[in-house]
């Protein structure tokens, strides 16, 4: 195997993998560490380019950042003493960074400009602009709310805000802004989404009041630094769980993986299908559940795995859908995804990216406005894959290469560095050829 060419395997996958630190949590702890007074020490910080971009932006606001391998220290005077960045803030390909960082910039007593790469600059930011403008920020963007964003920060006032759709990033943006605003800020959720921000806030000294779907924070918060270990990223672990299900006879162990229920929906799907994933060494890191996982290839997955993902399941599985599409090619009843319009606004249009590449590999998939349909009896023949510069498309179709009839070639394997720089090395480590 090379990162560019994935050859089919002829033997079960076997081995142990320790996936990188959770990207979503790493972003949040870096940003909260910048908002807090004192030193925040973070172990097992994500190795991704996205999270390095977050650290760079925090530095530009006046925090000191020291990084030694996967250990990070953030030394900050606190959000009240943020200074105007001397340059345009570059979040690269990180949608999480730009959406959460905008809250910090909105509360600063200065003007700033934030943008990403060519892909991110085509992703609309209206969902965060609306609540931040209601709180008192002045934000300018290109047509349709596209970056770069010009943010004139200042005094913010707390609001009550009902999320139009379930979104952990928008929810987190409003909560972070609320910590720096005058008065109380309340966010009402309209469906389930990741809750890493809510779990983190109390450890930084920011009381959070939760009443059903309503979350409240009080402004003027004085946060303090913490010492924290980031769990392994479930969204990265999922690629190995899917690989273990695709290749008969496989046994893969994953160490120290975060299994937050708002992230690990795939495990619930497997349980629903009667497929067991062994859990061991369960513990908790600052409110985040962590354990080891072991997957055994189970032929029943082809018959019992759900044939459709839709509704609330989409929010719980949004990052995992490209990999699930590869699993879907092996299912006896076929596989379809609905209600997933949000996939069109990720690092690529992931509905289109999945459909185009499955067709290139010989799968007769049908594209829908909100998803796709993979028919029963699909065969993955192999061929060339366009990653569209999207890390999750590259990793998902690398899995297709393991079980295709012929090799799969990726046009841009290096894009996996956005979230998982060692992915191909770890995948090769469990292959027995």
PDB file of C-alpha atoms in Angstrom, residues 152-324:
ATOM      1  CA  UNK A 152     -15.839  44.805  14.523  1.00  0.00           C
ATOM      2  CA  UNK A 153     -15.951  43.594  18.098  1.00  0.00           C
ATOM      3  CA  UNK A 154     -17.248  45.417  21.117  1.00  0.00           C
ATOM      4  CA  UNK A 155     -19.712  45.198  23.948  1.00  0.00           C
ATOM      5  CA  UNK A 156     -22.032  42.221  23.573  1.00  0.00           C
ATOM      6  CA  UNK A 157     -25.424  41.733  25.182  1.00  0.00           C
ATOM      7  CA  UNK A 158     -26.897  38.356  26.079  1.00  0.00           C
ATOM      8  CA  UNK A 159     -29.757  37.011  23.984  1.00  0.00           C
ATOM      9  CA  UNK A 160     -32.187  34.133  23.838  1.00  0.00           C
ATOM     10  CA  UNK A 161     -31.523  32.163  20.700  1.00  0.00           C
ATOM     11  CA  UNK A 162     -33.314  29.156  19.244  1.00  0.00           C
ATOM     12  CA  UNK A 163     -31.127  27.219  16.846  1.00  0.00           C
ATOM     13  CA  UNK A 164     -32.770  26.949  13.397  1.00  0.00           C
ATOM     14  CA  UNK A 165     -31.215  23.488  12.975  1.00  0.00           C
ATOM     15  CA  UNK A 166     -29.148  21.259  15.240  1.00  0.00           C
ATOM     16  CA  UNK A 167     -25.548  22.515  15.106  1.00  0.00           C
ATOM     17  CA  UNK A 168     -22.869  22.053  17.743  1.00  0.00           C
ATOM     18  CA  UNK A 169     -20.727  24.752  16.140  1.00  0.00           C
ATOM     19  CA  UNK A 170     -23.439  27.434  16.163  1.00  0.00           C
ATOM     20  CA  UNK A 171     -24.501  26.431  19.679  1.00  0.00           C
ATOM     21  CA  UNK A 172     -20.894  26.660  20.887  1.00  0.00           C
ATOM     22  CA  UNK A 173     -20.349  30.010  19.166  1.00  0.00           C
ATOM     23  CA  UNK A 174     -23.341  31.559  20.953  1.00  0.00           C
ATOM     24  CA  UNK A 175     -22.402  30.047  24.328  1.00  0.00           C
ATOM     25  CA  UNK A 176     -18.811  31.319  24.097  1.00  0.00           C
ATOM     26  CA  UNK A 177     -20.020  34.778  23.107  1.00  0.00           C
ATOM     27  CA  UNK A 178     -22.485  34.650  25.989  1.00  0.00           C
ATOM     28  CA  UNK A 179     -19.648  34.127  28.474  1.00  0.00           C
ATOM     29  CA  UNK A 180     -18.200  37.484  27.376  1.00  0.00           C
ATOM     30  CA  UNK A 181     -21.525  39.360  27.057  1.00  0.00           C
ATOM     31  CA  UNK A 182     -23.532  41.395  29.536  1.00  0.00           C
ATOM     32  CA  UNK A 183     -26.387  39.505  31.196  1.00  0.00           C
ATOM     33  CA  UNK A 184     -27.528  35.984  30.444  1.00  0.00           C
ATOM     34  CA  UNK A 185     -27.491  34.113  27.152  1.00  0.00           C
ATOM     35  CA  UNK A 186     -29.839  31.207  26.518  1.00  0.00           C
ATOM     36  CA  UNK A 187     -29.579  28.765  23.633  1.00  0.00           C
ATOM     37  CA  UNK A 188     -32.435  26.420  22.791  1.00  0.00           C
ATOM     38  CA  UNK A 189     -31.587  23.301  20.812  1.00  0.00           C
ATOM     39  CA  UNK A 190     -33.950  21.932  18.202  1.00  0.00           C
ATOM     40  CA  UNK A 191     -32.297  18.516  18.029  1.00  0.00           C
ATOM     41  CA  UNK A 192     -29.311  16.579  19.361  1.00  0.00           C
ATOM     42  CA  UNK A 193     -25.780  17.750  18.595  1.00  0.00           C
ATOM     43  CA  UNK A 194     -22.303  17.313  20.042  1.00  0.00           C
ATOM     44  CA  UNK A 195     -22.063  18.487  23.637  1.00  0.00           C
ATOM     45  CA  UNK A 196     -18.288  18.857  24.106  1.00  0.00           C
ATOM     46  CA  UNK A 197     -18.577  22.574  24.882  1.00  0.00           C
ATOM     47  CA  UNK A 198     -21.182  22.019  27.594  1.00  0.00           C
ATOM     48  CA  UNK A 199     -19.036  19.309  29.187  1.00  0.00           C
ATOM     49  CA  UNK A 200     -15.942  21.524  29.123  1.00  0.00           C
ATOM     50  CA  UNK A 201     -17.336  24.791  30.510  1.00  0.00           C
ATOM     51  CA  UNK A 202     -17.670  23.807  34.209  1.00  0.00           C
ATOM     52  CA  UNK A 203     -14.034  22.663  34.322  1.00  0.00           C
ATOM     53  CA  UNK A 204     -12.945  26.148  33.217  1.00  0.00           C
ATOM     54  CA  UNK A 205     -15.133  27.709  35.923  1.00  0.00           C
ATOM     55  CA  UNK A 206     -18.093  28.712  33.754  1.00  0.00           C
ATOM     56  CA  UNK A 207     -21.338  27.453  35.329  1.00  0.00           C
ATOM     57  CA  UNK A 208     -23.781  26.145  32.780  1.00  0.00           C
ATOM     58  CA  UNK A 209     -27.462  25.792  33.570  1.00  0.00           C
ATOM     59  CA  UNK A 210     -29.308  23.200  31.520  1.00  0.00           C
ATOM     60  CA  UNK A 211     -33.063  22.798  31.507  1.00  0.00           C
ATOM     61  CA  UNK A 212     -34.117  20.291  28.897  1.00  0.00           C
ATOM     62  CA  UNK A 213     -33.157  21.681  25.505  1.00  0.00           C
ATOM     63  CA  UNK A 214     -32.271  25.094  26.969  1.00  0.00           C
ATOM     64  CA  UNK A 215     -28.704  26.046  27.926  1.00  0.00           C
ATOM     65  CA  UNK A 216     -27.862  29.209  29.859  1.00  0.00           C
ATOM     66  CA  UNK A 217     -24.610  30.968  30.689  1.00  0.00           C
ATOM     67  CA  UNK A 218     -23.976  34.234  32.495  1.00  0.00           C
ATOM     68  CA  UNK A 219     -21.736  36.881  30.959  1.00  0.00           C
ATOM     69  CA  UNK A 220     -18.594  38.395  32.406  1.00  0.00           C
ATOM     70  CA  UNK A 221     -17.226  34.933  33.174  1.00  0.00           C
ATOM     71  CA  UNK A 222     -13.780  34.687  34.713  1.00  0.00           C
ATOM     72  CA  UNK A 223     -12.348  31.425  33.418  1.00  0.00           C
ATOM     73  CA  UNK A 224      -9.263  29.650  34.760  1.00  0.00           C
ATOM     74  CA  UNK A 225      -6.831  27.285  33.106  1.00  0.00           C
ATOM     75  CA  UNK A 226      -7.142  23.500  33.410  1.00  0.00           C
ATOM     76  CA  UNK A 227      -5.049  20.353  32.981  1.00  0.00           C
ATOM     77  CA  UNK A 228      -6.719  17.931  30.574  1.00  0.00           C
ATOM     78  CA  UNK A 229      -6.082  14.848  28.446  1.00  0.00           C
ATOM     79  CA  UNK A 230      -7.923  14.677  25.121  1.00  0.00           C
ATOM     80  CA  UNK A 231      -9.599  11.323  24.328  1.00  0.00           C
ATOM     81  CA  UNK A 232      -8.921   9.579  21.039  1.00  0.00           C
ATOM     82  CA  UNK A 233     -11.061  10.892  18.185  1.00  0.00           C
ATOM     83  CA  UNK A 234     -14.096   8.672  17.572  1.00  0.00           C
ATOM     84  CA  UNK A 235     -14.525  10.036  14.045  1.00  0.00           C
ATOM     85  CA  UNK A 236     -10.996   8.786  13.280  1.00  0.00           C
ATOM     86  CA  UNK A 237     -11.567   5.470  15.058  1.00  0.00           C
ATOM     87  CA  UNK A 238     -14.661   4.888  12.947  1.00  0.00           C
ATOM     88  CA  UNK A 239     -12.573   4.273   9.812  1.00  0.00           C
ATOM     89  CA  UNK A 240     -10.987   1.271  11.532  1.00  0.00           C
ATOM     90  CA  UNK A 241     -14.317   0.040  12.879  1.00  0.00           C
ATOM     91  CA  UNK A 242     -15.709   0.112   9.345  1.00  0.00           C
ATOM     92  CA  UNK A 243     -12.560  -1.524   7.948  1.00  0.00           C
ATOM     93  CA  UNK A 244     -12.924  -4.316  10.501  1.00  0.00           C
ATOM     94  CA  UNK A 245     -16.505  -4.919   9.378  1.00  0.00           C
ATOM     95  CA  UNK A 246     -15.674  -4.837   5.684  1.00  0.00           C
ATOM     96  CA  UNK A 247     -12.850  -7.401   5.710  1.00  0.00           C
ATOM     97  CA  UNK A 248     -13.974 -10.874   6.890  1.00  0.00           C
ATOM     98  CA  UNK A 249     -12.192 -12.317   9.928  1.00  0.00           C
ATOM     99  CA  UNK A 250     -10.681  -9.003  11.060  1.00  0.00           C
ATOM    100  CA  UNK A 251      -9.849  -8.104  14.688  1.00  0.00           C
ATOM    101  CA  UNK A 252      -8.844  -4.515  15.435  1.00  0.00           C
ATOM    102  CA  UNK A 253      -8.317  -2.964  18.883  1.00  0.00           C
ATOM    103  CA  UNK A 254      -8.614   0.804  19.356  1.00  0.00           C
ATOM    104  CA  UNK A 255      -7.122   2.336  22.503  1.00  0.00           C
ATOM    105  CA  UNK A 256      -8.376   5.284  24.537  1.00  0.00           C
ATOM    106  CA  UNK A 257     -11.241   6.351  22.288  1.00  0.00           C
ATOM    107  CA  UNK A 258     -13.767   8.992  23.305  1.00  0.00           C
ATOM    108  CA  UNK A 259     -17.254   7.489  23.335  1.00  0.00           C
ATOM    109  CA  UNK A 260     -19.340  10.547  24.098  1.00  0.00           C
ATOM    110  CA  UNK A 261     -22.934   9.497  23.218  1.00  0.00           C
ATOM    111  CA  UNK A 262     -23.381  12.577  21.006  1.00  0.00           C
ATOM    112  CA  UNK A 263     -20.426  11.398  18.900  1.00  0.00           C
ATOM    113  CA  UNK A 264     -20.540   7.600  19.032  1.00  0.00           C
ATOM    114  CA  UNK A 265     -23.850   7.091  17.265  1.00  0.00           C
ATOM    115  CA  UNK A 266     -22.238   4.440  15.074  1.00  0.00           C
ATOM    116  CA  UNK A 267     -21.861   2.177  18.111  1.00  0.00           C
ATOM    117  CA  UNK A 268     -25.595   2.546  18.778  1.00  0.00           C
ATOM    118  CA  UNK A 269     -26.332   1.628  15.171  1.00  0.00           C
ATOM    119  CA  UNK A 270     -24.216  -1.505  15.493  1.00  0.00           C
ATOM    120  CA  UNK A 271     -25.954  -2.464  18.727  1.00  0.00           C
ATOM    121  CA  UNK A 272     -29.302  -1.930  17.021  1.00  0.00           C
ATOM    122  CA  UNK A 273     -28.143  -4.366  14.335  1.00  0.00           C
ATOM    123  CA  UNK A 274     -27.013  -6.891  16.942  1.00  0.00           C
ATOM    124  CA  UNK A 275     -23.328  -6.332  16.136  1.00  0.00           C
ATOM    125  CA  UNK A 276     -21.132  -6.216  19.231  1.00  0.00           C
ATOM    126  CA  UNK A 277     -18.162  -3.952  19.768  1.00  0.00           C
ATOM    127  CA  UNK A 278     -16.270  -4.875  22.924  1.00  0.00           C
ATOM    128  CA  UNK A 279     -15.634  -2.039  25.392  1.00  0.00           C
ATOM    129  CA  UNK A 280     -13.001  -2.219  28.128  1.00  0.00           C
ATOM    130  CA  UNK A 281     -10.975  -0.006  30.497  1.00  0.00           C
ATOM    131  CA  UNK A 282     -13.780   2.548  30.705  1.00  0.00           C
ATOM    132  CA  UNK A 283     -12.896   5.834  32.391  1.00  0.00           C
ATOM    133  CA  UNK A 284     -13.735   9.534  32.202  1.00  0.00           C
ATOM    134  CA  UNK A 285     -11.573  12.555  31.324  1.00  0.00           C
ATOM    135  CA  UNK A 286     -13.030  15.868  32.476  1.00  0.00           C
ATOM    136  CA  UNK A 287     -16.564  14.743  31.770  1.00  0.00           C
ATOM    137  CA  UNK A 288     -15.757  12.874  28.536  1.00  0.00           C
ATOM    138  CA  UNK A 289     -16.264   9.060  28.602  1.00  0.00           C
ATOM    139  CA  UNK A 290     -13.315   7.074  27.242  1.00  0.00           C
ATOM    140  CA  UNK A 291     -12.671   3.359  26.677  1.00  0.00           C
ATOM    141  CA  UNK A 292     -10.886   0.803  24.508  1.00  0.00           C
ATOM    142  CA  UNK A 293     -12.866  -0.673  21.623  1.00  0.00           C
ATOM    143  CA  UNK A 294     -12.397  -3.973  19.830  1.00  0.00           C
ATOM    144  CA  UNK A 295     -14.180  -4.826  16.614  1.00  0.00           C
ATOM    145  CA  UNK A 296     -14.540  -8.335  15.217  1.00  0.00           C
ATOM    146  CA  UNK A 297     -15.708  -8.818  11.633  1.00  0.00           C
ATOM    147  CA  UNK A 298     -19.281 -10.096  11.785  1.00  0.00           C
ATOM    148  CA  UNK A 299     -20.948 -11.420   8.619  1.00  0.00           C
ATOM    149  CA  UNK A 300     -24.341 -10.467  10.080  1.00  0.00           C
ATOM    150  CA  UNK A 301     -23.572  -6.784   9.563  1.00  0.00           C
ATOM    151  CA  UNK A 302     -24.296  -7.183   5.846  1.00  0.00           C
ATOM    152  CA  UNK A 303     -27.793  -8.412   6.600  1.00  0.00           C
ATOM    153  CA  UNK A 304     -28.704  -6.518   9.778  1.00  0.00           C
ATOM    154  CA  UNK A 305     -27.118  -3.057   9.525  1.00  0.00           C
ATOM    155  CA  UNK A 306     -29.806  -0.360   8.973  1.00  0.00           C
ATOM    156  CA  UNK A 307     -30.491   0.283   5.315  1.00  0.00           C
ATOM    157  CA  UNK A 308     -31.291   3.986   5.848  1.00  0.00           C
ATOM    158  CA  UNK A 309     -29.818   6.868   7.857  1.00  0.00           C
ATOM    159  CA  UNK A 310     -32.140   9.853   8.255  1.00  0.00           C
ATOM    160  CA  UNK A 311     -33.688  12.263  10.767  1.00  0.00           C
ATOM    161  CA  UNK A 312     -31.893  12.756  14.096  1.00  0.00           C
ATOM    162  CA  UNK A 313     -29.376  10.058  13.206  1.00  0.00           C
ATOM    163  CA  UNK A 314     -27.825  12.364  10.610  1.00  0.00           C
ATOM    164  CA  UNK A 315     -26.689  14.918  13.213  1.00  0.00           C
ATOM    165  CA  UNK A 316     -25.132  12.112  15.268  1.00  0.00           C
ATOM    166  CA  UNK A 317     -23.298  10.656  12.258  1.00  0.00           C
ATOM    167  CA  UNK A 318     -22.615  13.669  10.047  1.00  0.00           C
ATOM    168  CA  UNK A 319     -18.819  13.214   9.844  1.00  0.00           C
ATOM    169  CA  UNK A 320     -19.069   9.447   9.498  1.00  0.00           C
ATOM    170  CA  UNK A 321     -21.401   9.279   6.495  1.00  0.00           C
ATOM    171  CA  UNK A 322     -18.673   9.017   3.790  1.00  0.00           C
ATOM    172  CA  UNK A 323     -17.241   5.941   5.536  1.00  0.00           C
ATOM    173  CA  UNK A 324     -20.733   4.511   6.051  1.00  0.00           C
TER     174      UNK A 324
END
